[in-house]
CSV table of C-alpha atoms and ligand atoms in Angstrom, one decimal:
chain,number,residue,atom,x,y,z
A,66,MET,CA,0.0,0.0,0.0
A,67,GLN,CA,1.3,3.5,-0.9
A,68,VAL,CA,-0.1,6.5,0.9
A,69,GLU,CA,0.3,10.2,0.8
A,70,CYS,CA,0.7,11.9,4.1
A,71,THR,CA,0.3,15.7,4.3
A,72,ILE,CA,1.2,17.4,7.5
A,73,LEU,CA,1.3,20.9,8.9
A,74,LYS,CA,4.9,21.9,9.5
A,75,ASP,CA,5.9,24.0,12.5
A,76,ASP,CA,6.3,27.0,10.3
A,77,GLY,CA,2.7,26.8,9.1
A,78,THR,CA,3.4,25.4,5.7
A,79,LEU,CA,2.1,22.0,4.4
A,80,SER,CA,4.4,19.2,3.4
A,81,CYS,CA,3.5,16.0,1.6
A,82,PHE,CA,5.4,12.7,2.2
A,83,VAL,CA,5.0,9.3,0.6
A,84,GLY,CA,4.7,6.2,2.9
A,85,PHE,CA,4.5,2.5,2.2
A,86,ARG,CA,3.5,-0.7,4.0
A,87,ILE,CA,4.3,-3.7,1.9
A,88,GLN,CA,3.1,-7.2,3.0
A,89,HIS,CA,5.1,-10.0,1.5
A,90,ASP,CA,4.0,-13.3,3.0
A,91,ASN,CA,1.9,-14.6,5.8
A,92,ALA,CA,2.2,-18.3,5.2
A,93,ARG,CA,3.9,-18.9,8.5
A,94,GLY,CA,2.0,-16.4,10.7
A,95,PRO,CA,1.2,-12.7,11.1
A,96,MET,CA,3.6,-10.5,9.1
A,97,LYS,CA,6.4,-8.7,10.9
A,98,GLY,CA,8.6,-5.9,9.9
A,99,GLY,CA,10.0,-2.5,10.8
A,100,ILE,CA,9.0,1.0,9.7
A,101,ARG,CA,11.8,3.0,8.3
A,102,TYR,CA,12.0,6.8,8.1
A,103,HIS,CA,14.8,7.7,5.6
A,104,PRO,CA,15.1,9.8,2.4
A,105,ASP,CA,16.0,6.6,0.3
A,106,VAL,CA,12.7,4.9,1.2
A,107,ASP,CA,11.0,3.9,-2.1
A,108,PRO,CA,8.7,1.1,-3.2
A,109,ASP,CA,11.5,-1.1,-4.5
A,110,GLU,CA,13.5,-0.9,-1.3
A,111,VAL,CA,10.5,-1.5,1.0
A,112,ASN,CA,9.5,-4.4,-1.2
A,113,ALA,CA,12.9,-6.0,-1.0
A,114,LEU,CA,13.1,-5.4,2.8
A,115,ALA,CA,9.6,-7.0,3.2
A,116,GLN,CA,10.7,-10.1,1.3
A,117,LEU,CA,13.9,-10.3,3.5
A,118,MET,CA,11.6,-10.2,6.6
A,119,THR,CA,9.8,-13.4,5.3
A,120,TRP,CA,13.2,-15.2,4.9
A,121,LYS,CA,14.5,-13.9,8.2
A,122,THR,CA,11.5,-15.0,10.3
A,123,ALA,CA,11.7,-18.4,8.5
A,124,VAL,CA,15.4,-18.8,9.1
A,125,ALA,CA,15.0,-17.9,12.8
A,126,ASN,CA,12.0,-20.3,12.8
A,127,ILE,CA,9.6,-17.9,14.6
A,128,PRO,CA,5.9,-18.1,13.6
A,129,TYR,CA,5.8,-14.8,11.6
A,130,GLY,CA,5.7,-13.7,7.9
A,131,GLY,CA,7.3,-10.7,6.3
A,132,ALA,CA,6.3,-7.1,5.8
A,133,LYS,CA,8.1,-3.7,5.9
A,134,GLY,CA,7.1,-0.1,5.9
A,135,GLY,CA,8.6,3.3,5.5
A,136,ILE,CA,8.2,7.0,4.8
A,137,GLY,CA,10.5,9.0,2.5
A,138,CYS,CA,11.6,11.8,4.8
A,139,ARG,CA,14.6,13.2,6.7
A,140,PRO,CA,13.8,12.6,10.3
A,141,SER,CA,16.9,14.5,11.5
A,142,GLU,CA,15.6,17.6,9.9
A,143,MET,CA,12.1,17.4,11.4
A,144,SER,CA,10.9,18.4,14.8
A,145,THR,CA,9.4,16.0,17.3
A,146,ASN,CA,6.0,17.5,16.7
A,147,GLU,CA,6.3,17.2,13.0
A,148,LEU,CA,7.4,13.5,13.3
A,149,GLU,CA,4.5,12.8,15.6
A,150,ARG,CA,2.0,14.4,13.1
A,151,LEU,CA,3.5,12.5,10.3
A,152,THR,CA,3.4,9.2,12.2
A,153,GLY,CA,-0.2,9.9,13.1
A,154,VAL,CA,-1.3,10.5,9.5
A,155,PHE,CA,0.6,7.5,8.3
A,156,THR,CA,-0.9,5.2,10.9
A,157,GLN,CA,-4.5,6.4,10.1
A,158,LYS,CA,-3.8,5.6,6.5
A,159,ILE,CA,-2.4,2.0,7.0
A,160,HIS,CA,-4.6,1.3,10.1
A,161,ASP,CA,-6.6,-1.4,8.3
A,162,LEU,CA,-3.5,-3.4,7.5
A,163,ILE,CA,-1.8,-3.6,10.8
A,164,GLY,CA,-2.7,-5.5,14.0
A,165,ILE,CA,-1.3,-8.2,16.2
A,166,HIS,CA,-2.9,-11.0,14.3
A,167,SER,CA,-2.1,-9.6,10.8
A,168,ASP,CA,0.9,-7.4,10.6
A,169,VAL,CA,3.0,-6.2,13.5
A,170,PRO,CA,5.2,-3.1,12.9
A,171,ALA,CA,8.5,-2.4,14.7
A,172,PRO,CA,11.2,0.2,14.9
A,173,ASP,CA,13.8,0.4,12.1
A,174,MET,CA,16.2,3.1,10.8
A,175,GLY,CA,15.0,6.5,11.8
A,176,THR,CA,12.3,5.3,14.1
A,177,ASN,CA,12.3,4.2,17.7
A,178,SER,CA,10.1,3.3,20.6
A,179,GLN,CA,8.6,6.8,20.6
A,180,THR,CA,7.5,6.3,17.0
A,181,MET,CA,5.9,2.9,18.1
A,182,ALA,CA,4.1,4.6,21.0
A,183,TRP,CA,2.6,7.2,18.5
A,184,ILE,CA,1.5,4.3,16.3
A,185,LEU,CA,-0.1,2.6,19.3
A,186,ASP,CA,-1.9,5.8,20.2
A,187,GLU,CA,-3.4,5.9,16.7
A,188,SER,CA,-4.2,2.2,16.4
A,189,PHE,CA,-5.9,-0.5,18.3
A,190,MET,CA,-2.8,-2.4,19.2
A,191,GLY,CA,-1.9,-0.5,22.3
A,192,ILE,CA,-3.7,-2.7,24.8
A,193,HIS,CA,-1.6,-5.6,23.9
A,194,LEU,CA,1.7,-4.0,23.2
A,195,GLN,CA,1.9,-1.6,26.1
A,196,LEU,CA,2.9,-4.7,28.2
A,197,LEU,CA,6.3,-4.7,26.5
A,198,GLN,CA,8.6,-2.3,28.3
A,199,GLU,CA,10.3,0.4,26.3
A,200,SER,CA,13.8,-0.9,27.3
A,201,GLN,CA,13.0,-4.4,25.9
A,202,LEU,CA,11.7,-2.9,22.6
A,203,GLU,CA,14.9,-0.8,22.2
A,204,SER,CA,17.4,-3.5,23.1
A,205,ALA,CA,16.0,-6.7,21.7
A,206,THR,CA,17.5,-6.5,18.2
A,207,GLY,CA,21.0,-5.7,19.5
A,208,LEU,CA,20.7,-8.6,22.0
A,209,GLY,CA,19.6,-11.0,19.2
A,210,VAL,CA,22.7,-10.0,17.2
A,211,VAL,CA,24.9,-10.8,20.2
A,212,PHE,CA,23.2,-14.2,20.8
A,213,GLY,CA,23.6,-15.1,17.2
A,214,THR,CA,27.3,-14.1,17.3
A,215,GLU,CA,27.8,-16.2,20.4
A,216,ALA,CA,26.3,-19.2,18.7
A,217,LEU,CA,28.6,-18.8,15.7
A,218,LEU,CA,31.7,-18.2,17.8
A,219,ALA,CA,30.9,-21.3,20.0
A,220,GLU,CA,31.4,-23.4,16.8
A,221,TYR,CA,35.0,-22.3,16.8
A,222,GLY,CA,35.5,-22.7,20.5
A,223,LYS,CA,35.6,-18.9,21.0
A,224,LEU,CA,34.0,-16.3,23.2
A,225,ILE,CA,33.1,-12.7,22.6
A,226,SER,CA,35.9,-11.8,25.0
A,227,ASP,CA,38.4,-13.4,22.6
A,228,MET,CA,37.4,-11.2,19.7
A,229,LYS,CA,37.8,-7.8,18.2
A,230,PHE,CA,34.7,-6.1,16.8
A,231,VAL,CA,33.8,-3.5,14.3
A,232,ILE,CA,30.3,-2.0,14.5
A,233,GLN,CA,29.1,-0.3,11.4
A,234,ASP,CA,26.5,2.3,12.5
A,235,PHE,CA,25.8,3.4,16.0
A,236,GLY,CA,22.1,3.9,16.1
A,237,ASN,CA,19.6,1.8,18.1
A,238,VAL,CA,20.7,-1.7,17.1
A,239,GLY,CA,24.5,-0.8,16.9
A,240,SER,CA,24.6,0.9,20.3
A,241,TRP,CA,22.8,-1.9,22.1
A,242,THR,CA,25.0,-4.5,20.3
A,243,ALA,CA,28.1,-2.5,21.5
A,244,LYS,CA,26.8,-2.4,25.1
A,245,PHE,CA,26.2,-6.2,25.2
A,246,ILE,CA,29.5,-6.9,23.6
A,247,TYR,CA,31.3,-4.6,26.0
A,248,GLU,CA,29.6,-6.3,28.9
A,249,ARG,CA,30.9,-9.7,27.7
A,250,GLY,CA,34.5,-8.4,27.5
A,251,GLY,CA,34.6,-7.9,23.7
A,252,TYR,CA,37.1,-5.4,22.3
A,253,PHE,CA,36.1,-2.7,19.8
A,254,GLU,CA,38.4,-2.1,16.9
A,255,TRP,CA,36.2,0.7,15.9
A,256,VAL,CA,32.6,1.9,15.9
A,257,GLN,CA,31.0,3.7,13.0
A,258,ASN,CA,28.9,5.9,13.7
A,259,ILE,CA,7.3,-5.9,20.3
A,260,GLN,CA,4.2,-7.8,21.0
A,261,GLY,CA,1.3,-9.0,23.1
A,262,PHE,CA,3.0,-11.3,25.6
A,263,MET,CA,3.5,-11.1,29.3
A,264,TRP,CA,6.9,-12.5,29.8
A,265,ASP,CA,9.4,-10.5,31.9
A,266,GLU,CA,12.6,-9.3,30.4
A,267,GLU,CA,14.7,-12.3,31.6
A,268,LYS,CA,12.3,-14.7,29.9
A,269,VAL,CA,12.2,-12.7,26.7
A,270,ASN,CA,16.0,-12.7,26.6
A,271,HIS,CA,16.2,-16.4,27.4
A,272,GLU,CA,13.7,-17.2,24.5
A,273,LEU,CA,15.6,-14.9,22.2
A,274,GLN,CA,18.9,-16.8,23.0
A,275,LYS,CA,17.2,-20.1,22.5
A,276,TYR,CA,15.8,-19.1,19.1
A,277,MET,CA,19.1,-17.6,17.8
A,278,ARG,CA,21.1,-20.7,18.9
A,279,ARG,CA,18.6,-23.1,17.5
A,280,SER,CA,18.3,-21.3,14.2
A,281,PHE,CA,22.1,-21.2,13.9
A,282,LEU,CA,22.3,-24.9,14.4
A,283,ASP,CA,19.6,-25.5,11.8
A,284,VAL,CA,21.5,-23.4,9.3
A,285,LYS,CA,24.7,-25.3,10.2
A,286,ALA,CA,22.9,-28.6,9.6
A,287,MET,CA,21.7,-27.4,6.2
A,288,CYS,CA,25.2,-26.3,5.3
A,289,GLN,CA,26.6,-29.7,6.2
A,290,THR,CA,23.8,-31.4,4.1
A,291,LEU,CA,24.4,-29.3,1.1
A,292,ASN,CA,28.1,-28.6,1.7
A,293,CYS,CA,27.5,-24.9,1.2
A,294,SER,CA,28.2,-21.5,2.9
A,295,LEU,CA,26.3,-20.1,5.8
A,296,ARG,CA,24.7,-17.6,3.5
A,297,MET,CA,23.4,-20.3,1.1
A,298,GLY,CA,22.4,-22.5,4.1
A,299,SER,CA,20.3,-19.6,5.6
A,300,PHE,CA,18.7,-18.9,2.2
A,301,THR,CA,17.8,-22.5,1.6
A,302,SER,CA,16.5,-23.1,5.1
A,303,GLY,CA,14.3,-19.9,5.0
A,304,VAL,CA,12.9,-20.6,1.5
A,305,ASN,CA,12.2,-24.3,2.4
A,306,ARG,CA,10.2,-23.3,5.4
A,307,VAL,CA,8.1,-20.7,3.6
A,308,ALA,CA,7.5,-23.1,0.7
A,309,ARG,CA,6.4,-25.9,3.2
A,310,ALA,CA,4.0,-23.5,5.0
A,311,THR,CA,2.6,-22.4,1.7
A,312,LEU,CA,1.9,-26.0,0.6
A,313,LEU,CA,0.4,-26.9,4.0
A,314,ARG,CA,-2.0,-24.1,3.7
A,315,GLY,CA,-3.1,-25.4,0.3
A,316,TRP,CA,-2.0,-22.2,-1.4
A,317,GLN,CA,-0.6,-22.1,-4.9
A,318,ALA,CA,3.2,-21.4,-4.8
B,66,NAI,N1,15.5,-0.9,15.4
B,66,NAI,C1,15.2,-2.2,15.3
B,66,NAI,O1,14.7,-2.7,16.3
B,66,NAI,C2,15.6,-3.0,14.1
B,66,NAI,C3,16.5,-2.6,13.2
B,66,NAI,N2,16.9,-3.4,12.2
B,66,NAI,C4,17.9,-3.0,11.2
B,66,NAI,O2,19.1,-2.6,11.9
B,66,NAI,C5,19.8,-1.6,11.1
B,66,NAI,C6,20.0,-0.4,11.9
B,66,NAI,O3,18.7,0.1,12.4
B,66,NAI,P1,18.5,1.1,13.6
B,66,NAI,O4,19.6,0.9,14.6
B,66,NAI,O5,17.1,0.9,14.1
B,66,NAI,O6,18.6,2.5,12.9
B,66,NAI,P2,18.9,3.9,13.6
B,66,NAI,O7,18.2,4.9,12.7
B,66,NAI,O8,18.7,3.9,15.0
B,66,NAI,O9,20.5,4.0,13.3
B,66,NAI,C7,21.0,4.0,12.0
B,66,NAI,C8,22.5,4.4,12.1
B,66,NAI,O10,23.1,4.2,10.9
B,66,NAI,C9,24.0,5.3,10.6
B,66,NAI,N3,24.2,5.3,9.2
B,66,NAI,C10,23.2,5.7,8.2
B,66,NAI,N4,23.8,5.6,7.0
B,66,NAI,C11,25.1,5.2,7.3
B,66,NAI,C12,26.2,4.9,6.4
B,66,NAI,N5,26.1,5.1,5.1
B,66,NAI,N6,27.4,4.5,7.0
B,66,NAI,C13,27.5,4.4,8.3
B,66,NAI,N7,26.5,4.6,9.2
B,66,NAI,C14,25.3,5.0,8.6
B,66,NAI,C15,23.2,6.5,11.2
B,66,NAI,O11,24.1,7.5,11.5
B,66,NAI,C16,22.7,5.9,12.5
B,66,NAI,O12,23.6,5.9,13.6
B,66,NAI,C17,18.9,-1.3,9.8
B,66,NAI,O13,19.4,-2.1,8.8
B,66,NAI,C18,17.5,-1.9,10.3
B,66,NAI,O14,16.7,-2.3,9.2
B,66,NAI,C19,16.5,-4.7,12.1
B,66,NAI,C20,15.6,-5.1,13.0
B,66,NAI,C21,15.0,-4.3,14.0
B,67,AKG,O1,10.9,-6.8,14.8
B,67,AKG,C1,10.6,-6.5,13.7
B,67,AKG,O2,9.6,-6.8,13.2
B,67,AKG,C2,11.6,-5.6,12.9
B,67,AKG,C3,12.5,-6.4,12.2
B,67,AKG,C4,13.0,-5.7,10.9
B,67,AKG,O3,12.4,-4.8,10.4
B,67,AKG,C5,14.2,-6.2,10.3
B,67,AKG,O4,14.8,-7.3,10.8
B,67,AKG,O5,14.7,-5.6,9.4
């Protein structure tokens, strides 16, 4: 879906932005994917990112499909009030698409938990999602990166504390990843610049670690079977799972 979002700027002028929510696949469950605010956002990019979400949720073997959204804008040049108005208009326009049983948005580049809170205010998802604390929402992706990294390093008998790291980008995901790596004794070579459940943070993190470790082992098994790289193993594993779910639903591939 492509929508036009016209908002009143702080200086009294009107500005029009184009936003997207692209739903790629729901064979394995409700669609899942971030909402990006960035000047490069266009239909091709959002479409590609929505597809990637389908494969990522399948590789991690969590019961979700793939979607992605975004608005072509420069969030760093907009005031908080302007961003809130833009998010409100965008949410009203894509309101019918999103929901905890159909398509669950999340933060991405240029958006954060404040953006999600504005979306919740405008939509019906708040009752379910407000149970998730802001800190969990912000840190979960970075923690997932670290758990995945630990599972990979364990294959080589290594720990994060044995390694040097380079973090390319230091926004939400990058900064939380850095924090968790630092806490585990990792050394930095350099640094370049959500949901309706009632688990506590410890349980969420435990589950996250379990999923990341298990999906890594699945990919490894696929690599051994096909004698291929991790990248090809991940791709094959994700595509197989989506194809199987599609067939089980009786849909045409
Ligand atoms: N925020 C989240 O929960 C999730 C984010 N992601 C992915 O993680 C990545 C980072 O997202 P966030 O941390 O949320 O974004 P963010 O907007 O918080 O941070 C992005 C960072 O990238 C930097 N950056 C932008 N262009 C750059 C370039 N050309 N070279 C170096 N740095 C550059 C920016 O300065 C900023 O520090 C994105 O690919 C996003 O799709 C994936 C899953 C969830
Ligand atoms: O948790 C989510 O749905 C956001 C994930 C996402 O957008 C991504 O992995 O690129």
